[in-house]
């Protein structure tokens, strides 16, 4: 058993010895992306495992460990981790947890403290918690985000976006049920086997899109429904009650913006801070350089799709520009202006049916999500937007009934266009 070492503030550190011995549990958010991310970490010497547990037991575990006034994503993430630790599947003396810290004003920066409190209350204080952040918030001797690792993580996120974006455009129309998911699994295995080289990214991205084009399909006029909202509830099946699966069952094409836009957004608001408030010049330089790199990667993805029959994602700068008439680029709490911008981008690309996923306790999300719907409708009177609340007491039946009302309008509008 590794020696437990604490820093000057009394925080349990994840040591180099633990890196060799400990299994690191990671909460689920994006199934495709996180499968790749975990494999990348494992290729760099870590022993990570992605948690996929779902169901009411996770919510109940969260309620036992987190105050019910806390934002819903925190409750779910901590509930999923505590449920895993209590399952008996893991040796608590050789298990660590990983959680992200944004470093911004969102309460997500403090999830890590709520998790440590939950561990202490359950007599599991020997379990170290690793902060995944690029804001220099917490450091651990046994966990380092090196430049090669960061580069591979960015590439993995880009590949995840391609698989998600192309898959969602093929799956509703495939002739043979399951072809799309089989191809996604095939590419995940191939990427893990071949590695995540920046040199091969352009070629690989283009080949991935071409492979999706080869899937036999039958063109149909189906309603398209976009999903926006708080990042965890937007993407995580646990958070949104398997929303994408439900929508596909209702005969629609699901459109979900990629994760890369959010990563660029996180860099961009450091740049905006300096431009507007003349502060944080060091962050301005570092974030600006990373933003340039990420935009180049995004342009490569867009080029791969523009040479195909698929809709291509929009450029970040275009998305940002579209939002300026509605909300200031200085609005950066939570999803900030990006949430509003995604709704406008979807409508502009012909996806006028939108679900805005609203987690309980997320004030910024309600302001730039639900709070902007009326303004957007004054400009786009044919926008069909519904805000769906997700919290421990919300029933899946009520959520799906509200979505079905929106879908009835979407199908009616589609028939009128015919």
CSV table of C-alpha atoms in Angstrom, one decimal:
chain,number,residue,atom,x,y,z
A,1,UNK,CA,0.0,0.0,0.0
A,2,UNK,CA,1.4,3.4,-1.0
A,3,UNK,CA,2.3,5.8,1.8
A,4,UNK,CA,-0.3,8.6,2.2
A,5,UNK,CA,1.3,12.0,1.8
A,6,UNK,CA,-0.4,15.4,2.4
A,7,UNK,CA,0.6,18.9,1.3
A,8,UNK,CA,0.9,21.9,3.6
A,9,UNK,CA,-2.8,22.6,3.4
A,10,UNK,CA,-3.6,19.0,4.5
A,11,UNK,CA,-4.7,17.8,1.0
A,12,UNK,CA,-4.0,14.1,0.2
A,13,UNK,CA,-1.6,14.0,-2.7
A,14,UNK,CA,-1.6,11.5,-5.6
A,15,UNK,CA,2.0,10.3,-5.6
A,16,UNK,CA,4.2,8.8,-8.2
A,17,UNK,CA,4.0,5.5,-6.3
A,18,UNK,CA,0.2,5.7,-6.6
A,19,UNK,CA,0.4,6.1,-10.3
A,20,UNK,CA,1.8,2.6,-10.6
A,21,UNK,CA,-0.6,1.0,-8.2
A,22,UNK,CA,-3.9,2.9,-8.2
A,23,UNK,CA,-6.9,2.6,-10.5
A,24,UNK,CA,-8.3,6.1,-11.3
A,25,UNK,CA,-12.1,6.3,-11.7
A,26,UNK,CA,-13.4,8.8,-14.1
A,27,UNK,CA,-17.1,9.9,-14.4
A,28,UNK,CA,-18.8,9.6,-17.8
A,29,UNK,CA,-19.9,12.5,-19.9
A,30,UNK,CA,-19.5,12.0,-23.6
A,31,UNK,CA,-19.4,8.2,-24.3
A,32,UNK,CA,-17.3,8.4,-27.5
A,33,UNK,CA,-14.9,11.1,-26.4
A,34,UNK,CA,-14.3,9.8,-22.9
A,35,UNK,CA,-13.6,6.3,-24.1
A,36,UNK,CA,-10.8,7.7,-26.2
A,37,UNK,CA,-9.5,10.1,-23.5
A,38,UNK,CA,-9.3,7.3,-20.9
A,39,UNK,CA,-7.3,5.1,-23.4
A,40,UNK,CA,-4.9,8.0,-24.1
A,41,UNK,CA,-4.2,8.4,-20.3
A,42,UNK,CA,-3.7,4.7,-20.0
A,43,UNK,CA,-1.2,4.8,-22.9
A,44,UNK,CA,0.7,7.4,-20.8
A,45,UNK,CA,1.1,5.0,-17.8
A,46,UNK,CA,-2.1,5.6,-15.9
A,47,UNK,CA,-4.7,3.0,-14.9
A,48,UNK,CA,-8.0,4.7,-15.6
A,49,UNK,CA,-11.5,3.3,-15.7
A,50,UNK,CA,-14.6,5.0,-17.1
A,51,UNK,CA,-17.7,4.8,-14.9
A,52,UNK,CA,-20.8,3.9,-16.8
A,53,UNK,CA,-23.3,3.3,-14.0
A,54,UNK,CA,-26.7,4.9,-14.5
A,55,UNK,CA,-30.1,4.8,-12.8
A,56,UNK,CA,-31.9,6.1,-9.8
A,57,UNK,CA,-29.3,4.6,-7.4
A,58,UNK,CA,-26.7,7.1,-8.7
A,59,UNK,CA,-29.1,10.0,-8.0
A,60,UNK,CA,-29.9,8.7,-4.5
A,61,UNK,CA,-26.3,8.3,-3.7
A,62,UNK,CA,-25.7,11.9,-4.8
A,63,UNK,CA,-28.6,13.1,-2.6
A,64,UNK,CA,-27.0,11.3,0.3
A,65,UNK,CA,-23.7,13.1,-0.2
A,66,UNK,CA,-24.5,16.5,-1.7
A,67,UNK,CA,-26.9,19.2,-0.5
A,68,UNK,CA,-30.0,19.2,-2.8
A,69,UNK,CA,-29.5,22.9,-3.5
A,70,UNK,CA,-26.2,22.1,-5.3
A,71,UNK,CA,-26.3,22.0,-9.1
A,72,UNK,CA,-27.5,18.8,-10.5
A,73,UNK,CA,-24.3,17.8,-12.4
A,74,UNK,CA,-22.3,17.9,-9.2
A,75,UNK,CA,-24.9,15.6,-7.5
A,76,UNK,CA,-24.7,13.1,-10.4
A,77,UNK,CA,-20.9,13.1,-10.8
A,78,UNK,CA,-20.3,12.7,-7.0
A,79,UNK,CA,-23.2,10.2,-6.8
A,80,UNK,CA,-21.7,8.1,-9.6
A,81,UNK,CA,-18.2,8.0,-7.9
A,82,UNK,CA,-19.6,7.2,-4.4
A,83,UNK,CA,-21.8,4.5,-5.9
A,84,UNK,CA,-18.7,2.9,-7.5
A,85,UNK,CA,-16.6,3.1,-4.3
A,86,UNK,CA,-19.4,1.4,-2.3
A,87,UNK,CA,-20.0,-1.3,-4.9
A,88,UNK,CA,-17.2,-3.5,-3.4
A,89,UNK,CA,-15.6,-3.7,-6.9
A,90,UNK,CA,-12.6,-1.6,-5.9
A,91,UNK,CA,-9.9,-1.7,-3.3
A,92,UNK,CA,-10.3,1.6,-1.5
A,93,UNK,CA,-6.6,1.6,-0.6
A,94,UNK,CA,-5.6,1.4,-4.3
A,95,UNK,CA,-8.3,3.6,-5.9
A,96,UNK,CA,-8.3,7.3,-6.8
A,97,UNK,CA,-10.9,9.6,-8.3
A,98,UNK,CA,-10.5,12.3,-11.0
A,99,UNK,CA,-12.7,15.3,-11.5
A,100,UNK,CA,-12.3,18.4,-13.6
A,101,UNK,CA,-11.8,22.0,-12.3
A,102,UNK,CA,-12.4,24.8,-14.7
A,103,UNK,CA,-10.9,27.6,-12.6
A,104,UNK,CA,-13.7,30.0,-13.5
A,105,UNK,CA,-16.6,31.4,-11.6
A,106,UNK,CA,-18.8,28.3,-12.2
A,107,UNK,CA,-19.4,26.2,-9.2
A,108,UNK,CA,-17.8,23.3,-11.1
A,109,UNK,CA,-14.5,24.6,-9.8
A,110,UNK,CA,-15.7,23.5,-6.3
A,111,UNK,CA,-17.1,20.1,-7.1
A,112,UNK,CA,-13.8,18.7,-6.0
A,113,UNK,CA,-14.2,20.0,-2.4
A,114,UNK,CA,-17.7,18.6,-2.2
A,115,UNK,CA,-16.3,15.2,-3.4
A,116,UNK,CA,-13.6,15.2,-0.7
A,117,UNK,CA,-16.3,16.1,1.9
A,118,UNK,CA,-18.4,13.1,0.8
A,119,UNK,CA,-15.3,10.8,1.0
A,120,UNK,CA,-14.6,12.0,4.6
A,121,UNK,CA,-18.2,11.6,5.7
A,122,UNK,CA,-18.2,8.0,4.4
A,123,UNK,CA,-14.8,7.1,6.0
A,124,UNK,CA,-13.1,7.0,2.7
A,125,UNK,CA,-10.6,9.9,3.2
A,126,UNK,CA,-7.7,7.7,2.1
A,127,UNK,CA,-9.0,7.9,-1.5
A,128,UNK,CA,-7.1,10.7,-3.3
A,129,UNK,CA,-8.9,13.0,-5.7
A,130,UNK,CA,-7.0,14.3,-8.7
A,131,UNK,CA,-7.9,17.7,-10.2
A,132,UNK,CA,-7.9,17.7,-14.0
A,133,UNK,CA,-7.2,21.3,-14.9
A,134,UNK,CA,-5.0,23.5,-17.0
A,135,UNK,CA,-5.4,26.5,-14.7
A,136,UNK,CA,-2.6,25.4,-12.3
A,137,UNK,CA,-5.2,25.0,-9.5
A,138,UNK,CA,-3.9,21.8,-7.9
A,139,UNK,CA,-0.7,19.8,-8.5
A,140,UNK,CA,0.0,16.2,-7.7
A,141,UNK,CA,3.5,14.5,-7.9
A,142,UNK,CA,1.9,11.4,-9.7
A,143,UNK,CA,-0.2,13.2,-12.2
A,144,UNK,CA,1.2,15.6,-14.8
A,145,UNK,CA,-0.3,17.0,-18.0
A,146,UNK,CA,2.7,17.0,-20.3
A,147,UNK,CA,2.7,18.7,-23.7
A,148,UNK,CA,2.7,15.3,-25.6
A,149,UNK,CA,-0.3,14.2,-23.4
A,150,UNK,CA,-2.2,17.4,-23.9
A,151,UNK,CA,-1.6,17.2,-27.7
A,152,UNK,CA,-3.0,13.7,-27.8
A,153,UNK,CA,-6.0,14.7,-25.6
A,154,UNK,CA,-6.9,17.5,-28.1
A,155,UNK,CA,-6.6,15.1,-31.0
A,156,UNK,CA,-8.8,12.6,-29.2
A,157,UNK,CA,-11.4,15.2,-28.6
A,158,UNK,CA,-11.3,16.2,-32.3
A,159,UNK,CA,-11.7,12.6,-33.3
A,160,UNK,CA,-14.6,12.2,-30.9
A,161,UNK,CA,-16.3,15.2,-32.4
A,162,UNK,CA,-15.9,13.7,-35.9
A,163,UNK,CA,-17.4,10.4,-34.9
A,164,UNK,CA,-20.3,12.0,-33.0
A,165,UNK,CA,-21.0,14.6,-35.8
A,166,UNK,CA,-20.9,12.1,-38.7
A,167,UNK,CA,-22.6,9.3,-36.7
A,168,UNK,CA,-25.6,11.5,-35.9
A,169,UNK,CA,-26.0,12.4,-39.6
A,170,UNK,CA,-26.0,8.7,-40.7
A,171,UNK,CA,-27.7,6.8,-37.9
A,172,UNK,CA,-31.3,7.8,-38.6
A,173,UNK,CA,-31.1,6.9,-42.3
A,174,UNK,CA,-28.9,3.7,-42.3
A,175,UNK,CA,-30.4,0.7,-44.2
A,176,UNK,CA,-29.0,-1.8,-41.8
A,177,UNK,CA,-29.6,-1.0,-38.1
A,178,UNK,CA,-26.4,-0.8,-36.1
A,179,UNK,CA,-24.0,-0.1,-39.0
A,180,UNK,CA,-23.2,3.4,-37.7
A,181,UNK,CA,-22.4,2.2,-34.2
A,182,UNK,CA,-20.3,-0.7,-35.5
A,183,UNK,CA,-18.2,1.8,-37.5
A,184,UNK,CA,-17.8,4.1,-34.5
A,185,UNK,CA,-16.5,1.1,-32.5
A,186,UNK,CA,-14.2,0.1,-35.4
A,187,UNK,CA,-12.7,3.6,-35.5
A,188,UNK,CA,-12.3,3.8,-31.8
A,189,UNK,CA,-10.4,0.5,-31.8
A,190,UNK,CA,-8.3,1.7,-34.7
A,191,UNK,CA,-7.4,5.0,-33.1
A,192,UNK,CA,-6.4,3.3,-29.9
A,193,UNK,CA,-4.2,0.9,-31.9
A,194,UNK,CA,-2.7,3.4,-34.3
A,195,UNK,CA,-2.2,6.2,-31.8
A,196,UNK,CA,-3.0,9.9,-31.9
A,197,UNK,CA,-0.5,11.6,-34.1
A,198,UNK,CA,-0.8,15.2,-35.1
A,199,UNK,CA,1.0,14.4,-38.4
A,200,UNK,CA,-1.7,11.9,-39.5
A,201,UNK,CA,-4.7,13.9,-38.2
A,202,UNK,CA,-5.7,15.5,-41.5
A,203,UNK,CA,-5.5,12.2,-43.4
A,204,UNK,CA,-7.3,10.3,-40.7
A,205,UNK,CA,-10.1,12.8,-40.3
A,206,UNK,CA,-10.8,12.7,-44.0
A,207,UNK,CA,-10.8,8.9,-44.1
A,208,UNK,CA,-13.2,8.7,-41.1
A,209,UNK,CA,-15.7,10.9,-42.9
A,210,UNK,CA,-15.3,8.9,-46.1
A,211,UNK,CA,-16.0,5.7,-44.2
A,212,UNK,CA,-19.3,7.1,-42.9
A,213,UNK,CA,-20.3,8.1,-46.4
A,214,UNK,CA,-20.0,4.4,-47.4
A,215,UNK,CA,-22.7,3.2,-45.0
A,216,UNK,CA,-25.8,2.2,-47.1
A,217,UNK,CA,-28.6,4.7,-46.3
A,218,UNK,CA,-32.0,5.8,-47.6
A,219,UNK,CA,-32.5,9.6,-47.7
A,220,UNK,CA,-35.6,10.7,-45.7
A,221,UNK,CA,-37.1,14.0,-44.7
A,222,UNK,CA,-36.9,13.7,-40.9
A,223,UNK,CA,-37.1,16.6,-38.4
A,224,UNK,CA,-33.7,17.7,-37.0
A,225,UNK,CA,-33.5,18.4,-33.3
A,226,UNK,CA,-30.6,20.2,-31.8
A,227,UNK,CA,-29.5,19.8,-28.2
A,228,UNK,CA,-27.8,22.6,-26.2
A,229,UNK,CA,-27.5,23.4,-22.5
A,230,UNK,CA,-25.1,23.0,-19.6
A,231,UNK,CA,-22.2,20.9,-20.8
A,232,UNK,CA,-22.7,17.9,-18.6
A,233,UNK,CA,-26.5,17.7,-19.0
A,234,UNK,CA,-26.2,18.3,-22.7
A,235,UNK,CA,-23.8,15.4,-23.3
A,236,UNK,CA,-24.2,12.9,-20.5
A,237,UNK,CA,-26.8,10.1,-20.9
A,238,UNK,CA,-26.9,10.0,-17.1
A,239,UNK,CA,-27.6,13.7,-16.8
A,240,UNK,CA,-30.3,13.9,-19.6
A,241,UNK,CA,-32.0,10.6,-19.1
A,242,UNK,CA,-30.6,9.2,-22.4
A,243,UNK,CA,-32.1,12.1,-24.4
A,244,UNK,CA,-30.4,11.3,-27.7
A,245,UNK,CA,-31.6,7.7,-27.5
A,246,UNK,CA,-35.1,8.9,-26.8
A,247,UNK,CA,-35.1,11.3,-29.7
A,248,UNK,CA,-33.8,8.7,-32.2
A,249,UNK,CA,-36.7,6.5,-31.0
A,250,UNK,CA,-39.0,9.3,-32.0
A,251,UNK,CA,-37.7,9.3,-35.6
A,252,UNK,CA,-35.6,12.4,-35.6
A,253,UNK,CA,-32.1,13.3,-36.5
A,254,UNK,CA,-30.2,14.5,-33.4
A,255,UNK,CA,-27.8,17.4,-33.8
A,256,UNK,CA,-25.3,18.0,-31.0
A,257,UNK,CA,-22.6,20.7,-31.2
A,258,UNK,CA,-19.1,19.3,-30.7
A,259,UNK,CA,-16.9,19.5,-27.5
A,260,UNK,CA,-14.1,21.4,-29.4
A,261,UNK,CA,-16.2,24.6,-29.5
A,262,UNK,CA,-16.4,24.6,-25.7
A,263,UNK,CA,-12.7,24.0,-25.3
A,264,UNK,CA,-12.0,27.0,-27.6
A,265,UNK,CA,-14.5,29.0,-25.7
A,266,UNK,CA,-12.6,28.3,-22.5
A,267,UNK,CA,-9.4,29.7,-24.1
A,268,UNK,CA,-11.2,32.6,-25.8
A,269,UNK,CA,-12.6,34.1,-22.6
A,270,UNK,CA,-9.1,34.6,-21.2
A,271,UNK,CA,-8.3,36.5,-24.3
A,272,UNK,CA,-11.5,38.5,-24.0
A,273,UNK,CA,-10.7,39.3,-20.4
A,274,UNK,CA,-7.4,41.0,-21.4
A,275,UNK,CA,-9.0,42.8,-24.4
A,276,UNK,CA,-11.8,44.3,-22.3
A,277,UNK,CA,-10.5,44.5,-18.7
A,278,UNK,CA,-6.7,44.7,-19.5
A,279,UNK,CA,-5.9,41.9,-17.0
A,280,UNK,CA,-4.2,38.5,-17.0
A,281,UNK,CA,-1.6,39.1,-19.7
A,282,UNK,CA,0.2,35.8,-19.1
A,283,UNK,CA,-3.1,33.9,-19.6
A,284,UNK,CA,-3.8,36.0,-22.6
A,285,UNK,CA,-0.6,34.8,-24.3
A,286,UNK,CA,-0.9,31.2,-23.4
A,287,UNK,CA,-4.7,31.0,-24.1
A,288,UNK,CA,-4.3,32.9,-27.3
A,289,UNK,CA,-1.6,30.4,-28.6
A,290,UNK,CA,-3.7,27.4,-27.6
A,291,UNK,CA,-6.8,29.0,-29.2
A,292,UNK,CA,-4.9,29.4,-32.5
A,293,UNK,CA,-3.9,25.7,-32.5
A,294,UNK,CA,-7.4,24.6,-31.6
A,295,UNK,CA,-8.9,26.7,-34.5
A,296,UNK,CA,-6.5,25.1,-36.9
A,297,UNK,CA,-7.7,21.7,-35.8
A,298,UNK,CA,-11.3,22.8,-36.2
A,299,UNK,CA,-10.6,24.0,-39.7
A,300,UNK,CA,-9.2,20.6,-40.6
A,301,UNK,CA,-12.4,19.0,-39.3
A,302,UNK,CA,-14.6,21.4,-41.3
A,303,UNK,CA,-12.6,20.7,-44.5
A,304,UNK,CA,-13.0,17.0,-44.1
A,305,UNK,CA,-16.8,17.5,-43.9
A,306,UNK,CA,-17.1,20.1,-46.6
A,307,UNK,CA,-15.7,17.5,-49.1
A,308,UNK,CA,-18.5,15.1,-48.2
A,309,UNK,CA,-22.3,15.0,-48.4
A,310,UNK,CA,-22.5,15.9,-44.7
A,311,UNK,CA,-23.2,19.2,-43.1
A,312,UNK,CA,-20.0,20.7,-41.7
A,313,UNK,CA,-19.6,22.2,-38.3
A,314,UNK,CA,-19.3,26.0,-38.1
A,315,UNK,CA,-16.2,28.0,-37.4
A,316,UNK,CA,-15.8,29.2,-33.9
A,317,UNK,CA,-15.4,32.8,-34.9
A,318,UNK,CA,-18.6,32.7,-37.0
A,319,UNK,CA,-20.5,31.2,-34.0
A,320,UNK,CA,-19.1,33.9,-31.7
A,321,UNK,CA,-20.0,36.7,-34.1
A,322,UNK,CA,-23.6,35.5,-34.5
A,323,UNK,CA,-24.1,35.8,-30.7
A,324,UNK,CA,-22.9,39.4,-30.3
A,325,UNK,CA,-26.3,40.8,-31.2
A,326,UNK,CA,-27.8,38.9,-28.2
A,327,UNK,CA,-25.2,38.7,-25.5
A,328,UNK,CA,-21.8,40.1,-24.8
A,329,UNK,CA,-18.6,38.0,-25.3
A,330,UNK,CA,-17.7,39.1,-21.8
A,331,UNK,CA,-20.5,36.8,-20.5
A,332,UNK,CA,-18.5,33.7,-19.7
A,333,UNK,CA,-19.9,32.1,-16.5
A,334,UNK,CA,-20.9,28.5,-17.1
A,335,UNK,CA,-21.5,28.1,-20.8
A,336,UNK,CA,-21.7,31.8,-21.2
A,337,UNK,CA,-22.4,33.3,-24.6
A,338,UNK,CA,-21.6,30.0,-26.3
A,339,UNK,CA,-25.0,28.5,-25.2
A,340,UNK,CA,-26.9,31.3,-26.9
A,341,UNK,CA,-24.6,31.2,-29.9
A,342,UNK,CA,-25.2,27.5,-30.4
A,343,UNK,CA,-29.0,28.0,-30.6
A,344,UNK,CA,-28.5,30.7,-33.2
A,345,UNK,CA,-26.0,28.6,-35.1
A,346,UNK,CA,-28.4,25.6,-35.2
A,347,UNK,CA,-31.3,27.8,-36.4
A,348,UNK,CA,-29.0,29.4,-39.1
A,349,UNK,CA,-28.1,25.9,-40.3
A,350,UNK,CA,-31.7,24.8,-40.7
A,351,UNK,CA,-32.0,23.1,-37.3
A,352,UNK,CA,-35.0,25.1,-35.9
A,353,UNK,CA,-36.1,22.5,-33.3
A,354,UNK,CA,-34.0,22.9,-30.2
A,355,UNK,CA,-34.0,21.3,-26.7
A,356,UNK,CA,-32.2,23.5,-24.1
A,357,UNK,CA,-31.2,21.2,-21.2
A,358,UNK,CA,-31.4,23.1,-18.0
A,359,UNK,CA,-30.0,21.5,-14.8
A,360,UNK,CA,-31.3,22.6,-11.4
A,361,UNK,CA,-29.1,25.0,-9.6
A,362,UNK,CA,-27.3,26.4,-12.7
A,363,UNK,CA,-28.1,30.1,-12.8
A,364,UNK,CA,-25.8,31.1,-15.6
A,365,UNK,CA,-27.3,28.4,-17.8
A,366,UNK,CA,-30.8,29.6,-17.2
A,367,UNK,CA,-29.8,33.2,-18.1
A,368,UNK,CA,-28.1,32.4,-21.4
A,369,UNK,CA,-30.4,29.5,-22.2
A,370,UNK,CA,-34.0,29.8,-21.1
A,371,UNK,CA,-33.6,33.5,-20.6
A,372,UNK,CA,-32.6,34.1,-24.2
A,373,UNK,CA,-35.3,32.0,-25.9
A,374,UNK,CA,-37.8,34.9,-26.1
A,375,UNK,CA,-35.2,37.2,-27.7
A,376,UNK,CA,-34.3,34.6,-30.2
A,377,UNK,CA,-37.9,34.0,-31.2
A,378,UNK,CA,-38.4,37.7,-31.9
A,379,UNK,CA,-35.8,37.3,-34.6
A,380,UNK,CA,-36.6,33.8,-35.7
A,381,UNK,CA,-40.3,33.4,-35.4
A,382,UNK,CA,-40.2,29.9,-36.7
A,383,UNK,CA,-37.8,28.7,-34.0
A,384,UNK,CA,-39.2,25.8,-32.0
A,385,UNK,CA,-37.3,25.8,-28.7
A,386,UNK,CA,-38.2,24.1,-25.5
A,387,UNK,CA,-36.3,24.3,-22.2
A,388,UNK,CA,-36.3,21.0,-20.2
A,389,UNK,CA,-35.4,21.0,-16.5
A,390,UNK,CA,-33.3,18.2,-15.1
A,391,UNK,CA,-33.1,17.7,-11.3
A,392,UNK,CA,-33.4,14.9,-8.7
A,393,UNK,CA,-37.2,15.3,-8.5
A,394,UNK,CA,-38.0,15.7,-12.2
A,395,UNK,CA,-39.7,12.6,-13.7
A,396,UNK,CA,-38.6,11.2,-17.0
A,397,UNK,CA,-42.2,10.9,-18.1
A,398,UNK,CA,-42.9,14.6,-17.7
A,399,UNK,CA,-39.6,15.5,-19.5
A,400,UNK,CA,-40.4,13.3,-22.4
A,401,UNK,CA,-44.0,14.5,-22.6
A,402,UNK,CA,-42.8,18.1,-23.0
A,403,UNK,CA,-40.4,17.0,-25.6
A,404,UNK,CA,-43.1,15.1,-27.5
A,405,UNK,CA,-45.2,18.3,-27.7
A,406,UNK,CA,-42.2,20.1,-29.2
A,407,UNK,CA,-41.7,17.2,-31.7
A,408,UNK,CA,-45.4,17.3,-32.7
A,409,UNK,CA,-44.8,21.0,-33.8
A,410,UNK,CA,-41.5,20.0,-35.5
A,411,UNK,CA,-43.3,17.2,-37.5
A,412,UNK,CA,-46.2,19.5,-38.4
A,413,UNK,CA,-43.8,22.2,-39.6
A,414,UNK,CA,-41.9,19.6,-41.7
A,415,UNK,CA,-45.2,18.4,-43.3
A,416,UNK,CA,-46.1,22.0,-44.1
A,417,UNK,CA,-42.8,22.6,-45.9
A,418,UNK,CA,-43.6,19.6,-48.1
